Tab-separated table of C-alpha atoms in Angstrom:
chain	number	residue	atom	x	y	z
G	1	MET	CA	95.033	116.920	4.811
G	2	VAL	CA	93.744	115.135	6.977
G	3	ALA	CA	89.956	115.070	7.021
G	4	THR	CA	88.381	112.581	9.952
G	5	LEU	CA	90.263	112.791	13.264
G	6	ASP	CA	89.997	110.947	16.483
G	7	VAL	CA	91.164	109.064	19.352
G	8	LEU	CA	91.132	106.061	21.137
G	9	LEU	CA	91.927	106.219	24.995
G	10	LEU	CA	92.185	102.316	25.381
G	11	PRO	CA	93.832	100.373	22.878
G	12	GLU	CA	91.688	98.263	20.009
G	13	PRO	CA	91.813	96.025	18.412
G	14	GLY	CA	89.625	95.819	15.132
G	15	ARG	CA	89.739	99.994	14.563
G	16	THR	CA	91.355	101.192	11.246
G	17	ALA	CA	93.074	104.106	9.691
G	18	ASP	CA	94.775	105.781	7.064
G	19	CYS	CA	97.570	106.255	10.714
G	20	LEU	CA	97.141	105.210	13.501
G	21	VAL	CA	99.768	107.477	16.061
G	22	VAL	CA	100.359	105.682	19.009
G	23	VAL	CA	101.113	107.230	22.280
G	24	ASP	CA	102.608	105.883	25.246
G	25	LEU	CA	104.479	108.714	27.118
G	26	LEU	CA	105.153	107.580	30.145
G	27	ARG	CA	107.520	106.451	28.471
G	28	ALA	CA	107.900	104.095	25.460
G	29	THR	CA	107.133	106.328	22.959
G	30	THR	CA	108.905	108.913	24.099
G	31	THR	CA	112.306	107.017	25.224
G	32	ILE	CA	111.446	105.927	20.605
G	33	ALA	CA	111.802	109.195	19.614
G	34	THR	CA	114.918	109.658	21.549
G	35	LEU	CA	116.488	106.378	20.209
G	36	PHE	CA	115.942	108.028	16.796
G	37	GLU	CA	116.818	110.629	17.974
G	38	ARG	CA	120.170	109.782	19.410
G	39	GLY	CA	121.089	107.847	15.314
G	40	LEU	CA	119.115	104.510	16.169
G	41	ARG	CA	119.056	103.365	12.813
G	42	THR	CA	116.000	99.952	13.530
G	43	LEU	CA	113.949	99.562	16.369
G	44	THR	CA	111.869	96.048	16.706
G	45	VAL	CA	109.423	95.958	19.144
G	46	ALA	CA	107.960	92.988	20.992
G	47	GLN	CA	104.747	91.984	21.952
G	48	ASP	CA	106.406	89.367	23.646
G	49	ILE	CA	109.577	89.692	26.858
G	50	ASP	CA	111.188	86.247	24.986
G	51	TYR	CA	110.879	86.713	21.996
G	52	ALA	CA	112.180	90.089	22.087
G	53	ARG	CA	114.923	88.221	24.091
G	54	ARG	CA	115.394	85.737	21.481
G	55	LEU	CA	115.835	88.325	18.811
G	56	ARG	CA	118.641	89.894	20.777
G	57	ASP	CA	120.537	87.290	21.125
G	58	GLU	CA	120.420	85.941	17.235
G	59	THR	CA	121.266	90.210	15.972
G	60	GLY	CA	122.736	91.438	18.378
G	61	ALA	CA	120.903	94.156	18.486
G	62	ILE	CA	120.904	96.167	21.977
G	63	LEU	CA	118.056	95.063	23.803
G	64	PHE	CA	115.976	97.869	25.375
G	65	GLY	CA	112.437	98.125	28.092
G	66	GLU	CA	111.228	97.495	31.129
G	67	VAL	CA	109.168	95.075	33.745
G	68	GLY	CA	106.941	96.617	36.088
G	69	GLY	CA	109.131	99.657	35.715
G	70	MET	CA	112.051	98.363	35.665
G	71	PRO	CA	114.877	96.349	33.457
G	72	PRO	CA	115.276	93.122	33.710
G	73	ALA	CA	118.965	92.302	34.949
G	74	ASP	CA	119.245	90.623	31.310
G	75	PHE	CA	118.463	93.707	29.243
G	76	ASP	CA	120.922	96.264	27.619
G	77	HIS	CA	119.345	98.890	28.916
G	78	GLY	CA	116.027	100.168	30.174
G	79	ASN	CA	112.901	102.026	29.242
G	80	SER	CA	114.575	105.312	30.245
G	81	PRO	CA	114.035	108.349	27.692
G	82	VAL	CA	117.356	110.580	29.624
G	83	GLU	CA	119.280	107.399	29.620
G	84	ALA	CA	118.297	107.276	25.817
G	85	SER	CA	119.742	111.117	25.657
G	86	GLU	CA	122.904	110.138	26.928
G	87	LEU	CA	123.431	107.045	24.488
G	88	ASP	CA	125.403	107.204	20.771
G	89	LEU	CA	123.510	104.811	18.644
G	90	GLN	CA	124.607	105.385	15.473
G	91	GLY	CA	123.793	102.884	12.642
G	92	LYS	CA	122.829	100.594	15.604
G	93	SER	CA	119.693	98.247	15.904
G	94	GLY	CA	117.816	98.001	18.554
G	95	VAL	CA	114.623	96.062	20.484
G	96	MET	CA	112.517	97.200	22.893
G	97	PHE	CA	109.487	95.641	24.588
G	98	THR	CA	107.678	97.114	27.698
G	99	THR	CA	104.815	96.976	29.777
G	100	ASN	CA	102.158	98.538	27.629
G	101	GLY	CA	103.844	100.747	24.159
G	102	THR	CA	105.438	98.036	22.949
G	103	ALA	CA	101.787	96.045	22.392
G	104	ALA	CA	100.082	99.232	21.909
G	105	LEU	CA	102.407	99.663	18.795
G	106	CYS	CA	102.151	95.879	17.663
G	107	MET	CA	98.581	95.860	17.438
G	108	ALA	CA	98.034	99.280	16.023
G	109	ALA	CA	100.546	97.577	12.319
G	110	ARG	CA	97.398	95.807	11.914
G	111	GLN	CA	95.285	98.549	11.622
G	112	GLY	CA	96.741	101.452	9.564
G	113	ARG	CA	100.256	103.207	9.376
G	114	THR	CA	101.428	103.294	11.996
G	115	ILE	CA	103.794	106.409	13.867
G	116	ALA	CA	105.213	106.561	18.373
G	117	GLY	CA	103.998	110.176	18.946
G	118	SER	CA	104.976	112.062	22.286
G	119	LEU	CA	104.987	115.288	23.675
G	120	THR	CA	108.783	115.094	22.855
G	121	ASN	CA	107.964	114.937	18.623
G	122	VAL	CA	104.900	115.898	19.033
G	123	SER	CA	105.598	119.124	15.854
G	124	ALA	CA	107.015	116.126	14.474
G	125	VAL	CA	104.552	113.694	14.351
G	126	ALA	CA	101.354	115.648	13.903
G	127	ALA	CA	103.515	117.094	9.794
G	128	GLY	CA	103.936	113.355	9.196
G	129	ALA	CA	100.610	113.163	10.206
G	130	ARG	CA	98.432	115.502	7.716
G	131	ALA	CA	99.304	113.613	5.521
G	132	PHE	CA	96.962	110.931	6.124
G	133	ASP	CA	93.212	111.507	4.892
G	134	SER	CA	92.026	109.268	8.849
G	135	VAL	CA	93.842	109.601	11.922
G	136	LEU	CA	93.420	107.820	14.517
G	137	ILE	CA	95.633	108.716	17.741
G	138	VAL	CA	96.017	105.958	19.970
G	139	CYS	CA	96.546	105.408	23.934
G	140	SER	CA	98.270	102.649	25.504
G	141	GLY	CA	97.075	102.657	28.690
G	142	ASN	CA	98.616	101.334	31.533
G	143	ALA	CA	98.434	97.662	33.339
G	144	GLY	CA	98.645	96.362	29.177
G	145	GLY	CA	96.257	99.054	27.883
G	146	THR	CA	93.176	97.403	30.530
G	147	THR	CA	92.889	100.759	31.845
G	148	PHE	CA	93.205	104.746	31.596
G	149	SER	CA	95.950	106.947	31.523
G	150	LEU	CA	95.939	110.310	32.362
G	151	GLU	CA	99.481	111.463	30.685
G	152	ASP	CA	98.211	109.244	27.167
G	153	ALA	CA	95.845	110.786	27.655
G	154	TYR	CA	97.202	114.809	27.456
G	155	GLY	CA	99.587	113.383	24.774
G	156	ALA	CA	97.503	112.727	22.488
G	157	ALA	CA	95.403	116.163	23.435
G	158	GLU	CA	98.572	117.676	21.926
G	159	ILE	CA	98.853	115.511	19.257
G	160	ALA	CA	94.999	116.316	17.775
G	161	GLN	CA	96.000	120.030	19.119
G	162	HIS	CA	98.261	120.010	16.596
G	163	ILE	CA	96.896	118.549	13.975
G	164	ALA	CA	93.300	120.274	14.322
G	165	GLY	CA	94.869	123.883	13.851
G	166	VAL	CA	95.651	123.448	10.277
G	167	ALA	CA	93.001	121.359	9.482
G	168	PRO	CA	89.517	123.010	7.806
G	169	GLY	CA	86.715	121.157	8.645
G	170	LEU	CA	88.063	118.260	10.057
G	171	VAL	CA	85.444	115.672	11.562
G	172	VAL	CA	86.576	114.743	15.298
G	173	GLY	CA	85.265	111.994	16.882
G	174	ASP	CA	83.414	112.248	20.103
G	175	ALA	CA	86.940	111.644	23.068
G	176	GLY	CA	89.133	113.679	20.173
G	177	ARG	CA	85.982	116.424	20.228
G	178	LEU	CA	86.356	115.425	24.746
G	179	LEU	CA	90.195	115.991	24.893
G	180	LEU	CA	90.185	119.631	22.040
G	181	ALA	CA	88.006	121.003	24.840
G	182	SER	CA	90.216	120.517	27.755
G	183	ASP	CA	91.646	123.481	29.342
G	184	PRO	CA	95.780	122.444	28.294
G	185	VAL	CA	96.943	123.838	31.511
G	186	LYS	CA	94.953	121.794	34.157
G	187	LEU	CA	95.250	118.674	31.844
G	188	ARG	CA	98.739	118.836	31.419
G	189	SER	CA	99.204	119.492	35.616
G	190	SER	CA	97.106	116.547	35.903
G	191	ALA	CA	98.461	114.583	34.038
G	192	ARG	CA	102.271	115.729	35.849
G	193	GLY	CA	100.312	113.720	39.024
G	194	SER	CA	98.944	110.892	37.328
G	195	THR	CA	99.454	107.686	38.535
G	196	HIS	CA	102.298	106.191	36.690
G	197	ALA	CA	104.037	108.985	37.321
G	198	ARG	CA	103.859	108.821	40.903
G	199	LEU	CA	105.123	105.055	40.690
G	200	LEU	CA	107.938	106.452	37.976
G	201	GLU	CA	109.173	109.198	40.832
G	202	GLU	CA	108.322	106.717	43.569
G	203	LEU	CA	111.315	104.482	41.811
G	204	ASP	CA	113.300	107.276	41.340
G	205	LEU	CA	112.978	108.205	37.825
G	206	SER	CA	111.451	111.463	38.432
G	207	ARG	CA	113.977	112.692	35.388
G	208	ASP	CA	112.437	110.481	32.731
G	209	VAL	CA	108.889	111.919	34.225
G	210	VAL	CA	109.839	116.263	33.369
G	211	PHE	CA	111.617	114.760	29.985
G	212	ALA	CA	108.709	113.080	29.073
G	213	PHE	CA	106.383	115.923	29.649
G	214	ARG	CA	109.712	118.470	27.513
G	215	PRO	CA	107.610	119.351	23.555
G	216	ASN	CA	109.818	118.851	21.037
G	217	SER	CA	113.160	117.493	22.335
G	218	SER	CA	112.862	114.860	19.377
G	219	ARG	CA	112.187	115.977	15.402
G	220	ALA	CA	112.194	111.774	14.779
G	221	ILE	CA	108.694	111.005	12.803
G	222	PRO	CA	109.273	106.842	14.663
G	223	THR	CA	107.308	104.899	11.644
G	224	VAL	CA	106.071	100.680	11.255
G	225	THR	CA	108.392	99.861	7.917
G	226	ALA	CA	107.495	95.698	8.364
G	227	HIS	CA	105.218	94.157	11.129
G	228	GLY	CA	104.665	90.710	11.486
G	229	ASP	CA	102.866	87.893	14.489
G	230	GLY	CA	103.733	89.753	17.778
G	231	TRP	CA	106.018	92.034	16.498
G	232	ALA	CA	106.709	95.454	14.309
G	233	VAL	CA	109.809	97.222	13.044
G	234	LEU	CA	110.487	101.050	13.401
G	235	GLU	CA	112.560	103.384	11.546
G	236	ASP	CA	112.320	107.202	11.756
G	237	LEU	CA	111.012	108.671	8.049
G	238	ARG	CA	113.407	111.403	8.133
G	239	ARG	CA	115.796	108.273	7.214
G	240	ALA	CA	113.449	105.697	5.961
C-alpha cells in the first residue's frame, strides 16, 4: 500500500523512491504502452541516438523514435502511438530513442523501480504502483527535460488521482497536492492545447494527440527490468 506520493514536474537526478512512474504523454510513454499492447516482448530505451542505432544494428531489433517530433530516415518507425497500434509485434524486440521520454526513463531507472505511465494505461499503472510504499511520478518535460510540459503534468495528475483514491492516510508532497487540487476538466483542456500538442498538430500528427488523451486503451505495465549507463530494458509486468 502506498504511504507517500509526490510528483516531479521535471526530471531530477538523485530523487529516489520505491517506484518511479515516468510520464511523457506526447508521446514516448503513450507509444511504449501501445507497443507492449501490440505484443512487443522487450524494449530497450536509449539516452543516446547513436547507441540506439548501434543496438539495432547489432541485435536486429526494431528501431522506434523521433528527433524534433519526426522519425530519422534510418529509423524503422516513429514515436507514434497511432502507428504502433497498427503493428503486429508479437514476440519481437525493440529499441527506442526520443527527445525527452527515453532519457527520463534511463535516469529514473537508477533511482528505483521504474514504470512507463500514460493516460492510455493509467489504471494499470496505478494498480502496479500501489504495491510500493513510496511512489514518485516523474514528468519528462520538454527540450530534453529542461522545460515544463503541461500535458505531462496532466498525465501525472490523473495517475496520482488513481493512486490517492484508494490510499487512505496517504502523505502527498507539495507538487502532488497542487495537481490533485486542480480542476481535472480545466487541466485536461489546457493540456490538450499545450505547446507540444500544437507542435504535433503542425506536423500533421493530431491523431497521436487524440490517441494520447484517450484513457485506458492499454492494460500494459511497461517496467524496467535491467538498466545500465544510458540504457534501460522494459518488459510488460503482465508477462515479465
